Short mmCIF file of C-alpha atoms in Angstrom, two decimals:
data_model
loop_
_atom_site.label_atom_id
_atom_site.label_comp_id
_atom_site.label_asym_id
_atom_site.label_seq_id
_atom_site.Cartn_x
_atom_site.Cartn_y
_atom_site.Cartn_z
CA MET E 986 -5.61 -20.98 31.23
CA SER E 987 -9.06 -19.38 31.28
CA ASP E 988 -11.26 -19.10 28.22
CA ASN E 989 -10.64 -15.34 28.18
CA THR E 990 -6.87 -15.64 28.00
CA VAL E 991 -5.33 -14.57 24.69
CA ALA E 992 -2.23 -16.47 23.58
CA PHE E 993 0.41 -14.46 21.77
CA ALA E 994 3.00 -16.12 19.54
CA SER E 995 6.58 -15.65 20.61
CA PRO E 996 8.74 -13.54 18.27
CA THR E 997 10.31 -15.71 15.57
CA PRO E 998 14.00 -16.54 16.03
CA LEU E 999 16.18 -15.73 13.05
CA THR E 1000 19.75 -15.57 11.81
CA LEU E 1001 21.29 -12.57 10.08
CA LEU E 1002 24.46 -12.81 8.03
CA GLY E 1003 26.11 -9.46 7.35
CA LEU E 1004 26.48 -6.50 9.70
CA GLY E 1005 27.30 -3.57 7.48
CA SER E 1006 25.37 -0.35 8.02
CA MET E 1007 22.12 -1.87 6.73
CA GLY E 1008 22.57 -5.25 8.38
CA ALA E 1009 23.34 -3.67 11.74
CA ALA E 1010 20.24 -1.46 11.48
CA LEU E 1011 18.08 -4.51 10.71
CA ALA E 1012 19.62 -6.41 13.62
CA ARG E 1013 19.00 -3.63 16.13
CA THR E 1014 15.36 -3.40 15.08
CA TRP E 1015 14.71 -7.13 15.36
CA LEU E 1016 16.39 -7.24 18.77
CA ALA E 1017 14.35 -4.27 19.99
CA ALA E 1018 11.19 -6.13 18.94
CA GLY E 1019 12.20 -9.15 21.00
CA HIS E 1020 13.27 -11.53 18.26
CA PRO E 1021 15.94 -14.06 19.31
CA LEU E 1022 18.72 -13.20 16.88
CA THR E 1023 21.89 -15.00 15.86
CA VAL E 1024 24.38 -12.90 13.90
CA TRP E 1025 27.54 -13.48 11.91
CA ASN E 1026 29.84 -11.07 10.18
CA ARG E 1027 33.09 -11.64 8.31
CA SER E 1028 34.70 -8.93 10.49
CA PRO E 1029 33.98 -10.00 14.10
CA GLY E 1030 34.60 -6.51 15.49
CA ARG E 1031 31.17 -5.37 14.34
CA THR E 1032 29.32 -7.84 16.60
CA ALA E 1033 30.13 -6.38 20.04
CA GLU E 1034 27.31 -3.82 20.13
CA LEU E 1035 24.72 -6.38 19.06
CA ALA E 1036 26.00 -8.97 21.52
CA ALA E 1037 25.54 -6.42 24.29
CA ALA E 1038 21.96 -5.93 23.08
CA GLY E 1039 21.23 -9.64 23.34
CA ALA E 1040 22.27 -11.15 20.01
CA ARG E 1041 24.00 -14.49 19.89
CA VAL E 1042 27.25 -14.22 17.91
CA ALA E 1043 28.17 -17.25 15.83
CA ALA E 1044 31.80 -18.07 15.09
CA THR E 1045 31.04 -19.16 11.53
CA ALA E 1046 28.31 -18.59 8.97
CA ALA E 1047 27.50 -22.31 9.02
CA GLU E 1048 27.00 -22.18 12.80
CA ALA E 1049 24.74 -19.15 12.43
CA VAL E 1050 22.62 -20.86 9.77
CA ALA E 1051 22.20 -23.92 11.97
CA ALA E 1052 20.82 -21.77 14.80
CA SER E 1053 17.55 -20.67 13.16
CA PRO E 1054 14.93 -21.85 10.67
CA LEU E 1055 14.82 -18.36 9.11
CA VAL E 1056 18.10 -17.10 7.64
CA VAL E 1057 18.51 -13.57 6.28
CA THR E 1058 21.55 -12.51 4.27
CA CYS E 1059 22.51 -8.85 3.85
CA LEU E 1060 25.98 -8.96 2.32
CA LEU E 1061 28.08 -7.02 -0.18
CA ASP E 1062 27.13 -8.91 -3.34
CA ASP E 1063 25.94 -12.23 -4.74
CA ALA E 1064 29.43 -13.73 -4.63
CA SER E 1065 29.60 -12.91 -0.91
CA VAL E 1066 26.36 -14.80 -0.31
CA ARG E 1067 27.67 -17.88 -2.11
CA ALA E 1068 30.94 -17.76 -0.16
CA ALA E 1069 29.25 -17.27 3.21
CA LEU E 1070 26.85 -20.17 2.68
CA ALA E 1071 29.33 -22.53 1.04
CA GLU E 1072 29.72 -24.74 4.12
CA ALA E 1073 26.23 -24.24 5.58
CA ASP E 1074 23.55 -26.91 5.70
CA LEU E 1075 20.48 -25.25 4.19
CA THR E 1076 18.21 -28.28 4.44
CA GLY E 1077 14.79 -27.16 5.70
CA LYS E 1078 15.82 -23.51 5.98
CA ASP E 1079 13.94 -20.47 4.73
CA LEU E 1080 16.54 -18.25 3.08
CA VAL E 1081 15.76 -14.56 2.57
CA ASP E 1082 18.42 -12.70 0.58
CA LEU E 1083 18.45 -8.92 1.00
CA THR E 1084 21.74 -8.50 -0.87
CA THR E 1085 21.59 -6.17 -3.88
CA SER E 1086 21.78 -8.32 -7.01
CA THR E 1087 20.62 -8.53 -10.60
CA PRO E 1088 17.43 -10.38 -11.60
CA ALA E 1089 19.48 -13.18 -13.19
CA GLU E 1090 21.64 -13.54 -10.07
CA SER E 1091 18.52 -13.77 -7.89
CA ARG E 1092 17.01 -16.48 -10.08
CA THR E 1093 20.27 -18.43 -10.01
CA ARG E 1094 20.50 -18.05 -6.22
CA ALA E 1095 16.90 -19.31 -5.86
CA ALA E 1096 17.65 -22.45 -7.88
CA TRP E 1097 20.90 -22.94 -5.93
CA ALA E 1098 19.07 -22.66 -2.59
CA ASN E 1099 16.30 -25.02 -3.70
CA GLU E 1100 18.87 -27.62 -4.78
CA ARG E 1101 20.33 -27.45 -1.28
CA GLY E 1102 16.98 -28.03 0.38
CA ALA E 1103 15.98 -24.44 1.23
CA ARG E 1104 13.02 -22.30 0.30
CA PHE E 1105 14.07 -18.94 -1.12
CA LEU E 1106 12.80 -15.37 -1.03
CA ASP E 1107 14.67 -12.47 -2.59
CA GLY E 1108 14.46 -8.90 -1.32
CA GLY E 1109 15.29 -5.46 -2.67
CA ILE E 1110 15.65 -2.81 0.05
CA MET E 1111 14.19 0.58 -0.82
CA ALA E 1112 15.56 2.37 2.23
CA VAL E 1113 18.78 3.65 3.76
CA PRO E 1114 19.88 2.57 7.26
CA PRO E 1115 18.44 5.60 9.13
CA MET E 1116 14.98 4.69 7.75
CA VAL E 1117 15.05 1.19 9.27
CA GLY E 1118 12.76 0.89 12.27
CA VAL E 1119 11.11 4.23 11.48
CA PRO E 1120 7.74 3.48 9.81
CA GLU E 1121 7.00 7.12 9.04
CA ALA E 1122 10.21 7.33 6.98
CA GLY E 1123 8.48 5.41 4.19
CA GLY E 1124 11.06 2.68 3.58
CA TYR E 1125 10.07 -0.74 2.33
CA VAL E 1126 11.46 -3.95 0.85
CA PHE E 1127 10.37 -5.60 -2.39
CA TYR E 1128 10.08 -9.38 -2.03
CA SER E 1129 9.77 -12.04 -4.72
CA GLY E 1130 10.07 -15.79 -4.89
CA SER E 1131 8.37 -18.25 -2.56
CA ARG E 1132 4.98 -16.90 -1.54
CA GLU E 1133 4.90 -19.53 1.21
CA VAL E 1134 8.07 -18.10 2.76
CA PHE E 1135 6.76 -14.55 2.50
CA ASP E 1136 3.44 -15.46 4.15
CA ALA E 1137 5.12 -17.54 6.87
CA HIS E 1138 7.53 -14.77 7.88
CA HIS E 1139 5.71 -11.60 6.87
CA ALA E 1140 5.28 -10.40 10.45
CA THR E 1141 9.00 -10.79 11.14
CA LEU E 1142 10.14 -9.26 7.85
CA ALA E 1143 7.85 -6.27 8.37
CA VAL E 1144 9.46 -5.34 11.71
CA PRO E 1145 12.35 -3.25 10.26
CA VAL E 1146 10.54 -1.79 7.23
CA ALA E 1147 7.33 -2.33 5.31
CA THR E 1148 7.04 -5.16 2.79
CA ARG E 1149 5.81 -5.40 -0.81
CA TYR E 1150 5.48 -8.82 -2.44
CA VAL E 1151 5.88 -8.45 -6.21
CA GLY E 1152 5.63 -11.98 -7.56
CA ALA E 1153 6.76 -15.59 -7.64
CA ASP E 1154 9.61 -14.90 -10.07
CA PRO E 1155 12.70 -14.67 -7.81
CA GLY E 1156 14.14 -11.96 -10.05
CA PHE E 1157 11.26 -9.51 -9.73
CA ALA E 1158 12.39 -7.93 -6.44
CA ALA E 1159 15.85 -7.22 -7.86
CA LEU E 1160 14.35 -5.88 -11.07
CA HIS E 1161 12.06 -3.49 -9.18
CA ASP E 1162 14.93 -2.48 -6.90
CA VAL E 1163 17.48 -1.79 -9.63
CA ALA E 1164 14.95 -0.06 -11.89
CA LEU E 1165 14.01 2.41 -9.16
CA LEU E 1166 17.63 2.90 -8.15
CA SER E 1167 18.48 3.60 -11.80
CA ALA E 1168 15.83 6.32 -11.91
CA MET E 1169 17.20 7.77 -8.69
CA THR E 1170 20.77 7.70 -9.99
CA ALA E 1171 19.77 9.59 -13.14
CA MET E 1172 17.82 12.12 -11.05
CA PHE E 1173 20.80 12.85 -8.80
CA ALA E 1174 23.07 13.08 -11.83
CA GLY E 1175 20.71 15.66 -13.31
CA ALA E 1176 20.72 17.65 -10.07
CA ARG E 1177 24.52 17.62 -10.00
CA HIS E 1178 24.58 18.77 -13.63
CA ALA E 1179 22.22 21.64 -12.78
CA ALA E 1180 24.39 22.67 -9.83
CA ALA E 1181 27.48 22.62 -12.03
CA LEU E 1182 25.82 24.92 -14.55
CA VAL E 1183 25.27 27.68 -11.98
CA ALA E 1184 28.49 27.19 -10.02
CA ASP E 1185 30.72 30.29 -9.91
CA SER E 1186 27.97 32.33 -11.58
CA GLY E 1187 27.02 34.47 -8.59
CA ILE E 1188 23.73 32.61 -8.08
CA ASP E 1189 22.96 31.69 -4.47
CA GLN E 1190 23.72 27.97 -4.31
CA LYS E 1191 21.46 27.15 -1.37
CA GLU E 1192 18.49 28.97 -2.88
CA PHE E 1193 19.11 27.28 -6.21
CA GLY E 1194 19.22 23.88 -4.53
CA THR E 1195 15.73 24.52 -3.15
CA LEU E 1196 14.52 25.46 -6.63
CA VAL E 1197 15.88 22.19 -8.05
CA ALA E 1198 14.14 20.13 -5.37
CA ASP E 1199 10.85 21.95 -5.87
CA TRP E 1200 11.05 21.61 -9.66
CA LEU E 1201 11.79 17.88 -9.56
CA THR E 1202 8.95 17.37 -7.09
CA ALA E 1203 6.57 19.19 -9.43
CA MET E 1204 7.71 17.09 -12.39
CA ALA E 1205 7.64 13.75 -10.54
CA PRO E 1206 3.99 12.82 -11.33
CA ALA E 1207 4.76 12.94 -15.06
CA THR E 1208 7.31 10.12 -14.70
CA ALA E 1209 4.54 7.53 -14.32
CA ALA E 1210 3.89 7.80 -18.05
CA TYR E 1211 7.17 6.02 -18.81
CA ALA E 1212 5.92 2.90 -17.04
CA GLY E 1213 2.47 2.74 -18.57
CA GLY E 1214 0.79 5.38 -16.44
CA PRO E 1215 -1.50 8.11 -17.76
CA VAL E 1216 0.31 10.28 -20.30
CA PRO E 1217 0.01 13.98 -19.43
CA ASP E 1218 -1.05 16.40 -22.14
CA ASP E 1219 2.00 17.98 -23.76
CA PRO E 1220 1.35 20.70 -26.33
CA THR E 1221 5.07 21.06 -27.10
CA SER E 1222 5.80 20.44 -30.77
CA ALA E 1223 8.68 18.24 -31.87
CA ALA E 1224 10.46 21.28 -33.35
CA VAL E 1225 10.21 23.23 -30.10
CA ALA E 1226 11.41 20.25 -28.08
CA GLU E 1227 14.37 19.78 -30.40
CA ALA E 1228 15.31 23.44 -30.15
CA GLY E 1229 15.06 23.25 -26.37
CA ASP E 1230 17.37 20.22 -26.22
CA ALA E 1231 19.88 22.06 -28.40
CA ALA E 1232 19.80 25.00 -25.99
CA LEU E 1233 20.58 22.64 -23.11
CA LEU E 1234 23.68 21.42 -24.94
CA ARG E 1235 24.85 24.92 -25.90
CA THR E 1236 24.40 26.18 -22.35
CA ALA E 1237 26.44 23.31 -20.93
CA GLU E 1238 29.21 24.08 -23.41
CA GLU E 1239 29.13 27.80 -22.55
CA GLN E 1240 29.37 27.03 -18.83
CA GLY E 1241 32.17 24.52 -19.30
CA VAL E 1242 30.06 21.57 -18.09
CA GLY E 1243 30.25 18.16 -19.75
CA THR E 1244 27.40 17.19 -22.06
CA ALA E 1245 27.63 13.40 -21.65
CA LEU E 1246 24.59 13.26 -19.36
CA LEU E 1247 22.42 15.25 -21.78
CA LEU E 1248 23.54 13.20 -24.77
CA ALA E 1249 22.90 9.95 -22.92
CA SER E 1250 19.46 11.18 -21.88
CA ALA E 1251 18.62 12.10 -25.47
CA GLY E 1252 19.68 8.65 -26.63
CA ALA E 1253 17.58 6.98 -23.96
CA MET E 1254 14.55 9.01 -24.99
CA ASP E 1255 15.02 7.96 -28.61
CA GLY E 1256 14.57 4.37 -27.48
CA VAL E 1257 11.33 4.98 -25.57
#
């Protein structure tokens, strides 16, 4: 080898447990990037496409874990992770769990993995499958737990979607993930409530949908204030705000739309 030759590291081999829509998207992206990939799924029928693309299909989760130093789980829930790894030898493995979980579950899983000889990193995926492998789509994954694992495998983990390390506490990725998903859930519920208000009223539904999207986009910067961001100036008096909330409730009642969302929102605001 001459002095001018540049040596490139070979793509890291890894194992992926779970081939649902998200897991399959992750697998395809890693394979396309040249990573040797071993896969396992509880339903074997989902492995054929990936096998044709070059993945090694393991007969059991334990066999899949044994195949690689880096093991990624993307399963239905925390109980599924425990069941899949029950018979696996985790000694010396780096375990990255991308399964949606609660902060407490992630902390428990980290301790469980450490007791079995593995280093642990938790992940919260802020993307849907079509965003995987498409950098311009803006998807990313929150990671928390072992900084050593994150640093060692950052290049591999960043292949499908961007990465954001949020702290050594294994529960932080799940907390970020669920908090943002909760905000999204409430936003979509509000949009559905708005659509229900104008349904059967003669208003053009498609045009109204565009108005909702534009309005929420305009209001989005103000949401930072609820997490310690700069509070925008609001000249609205308490009396005016109260009257406005009452009008929201009366309108829902007039249109025959449930008021549970508005009442829950008012209660949440009282606690802020």
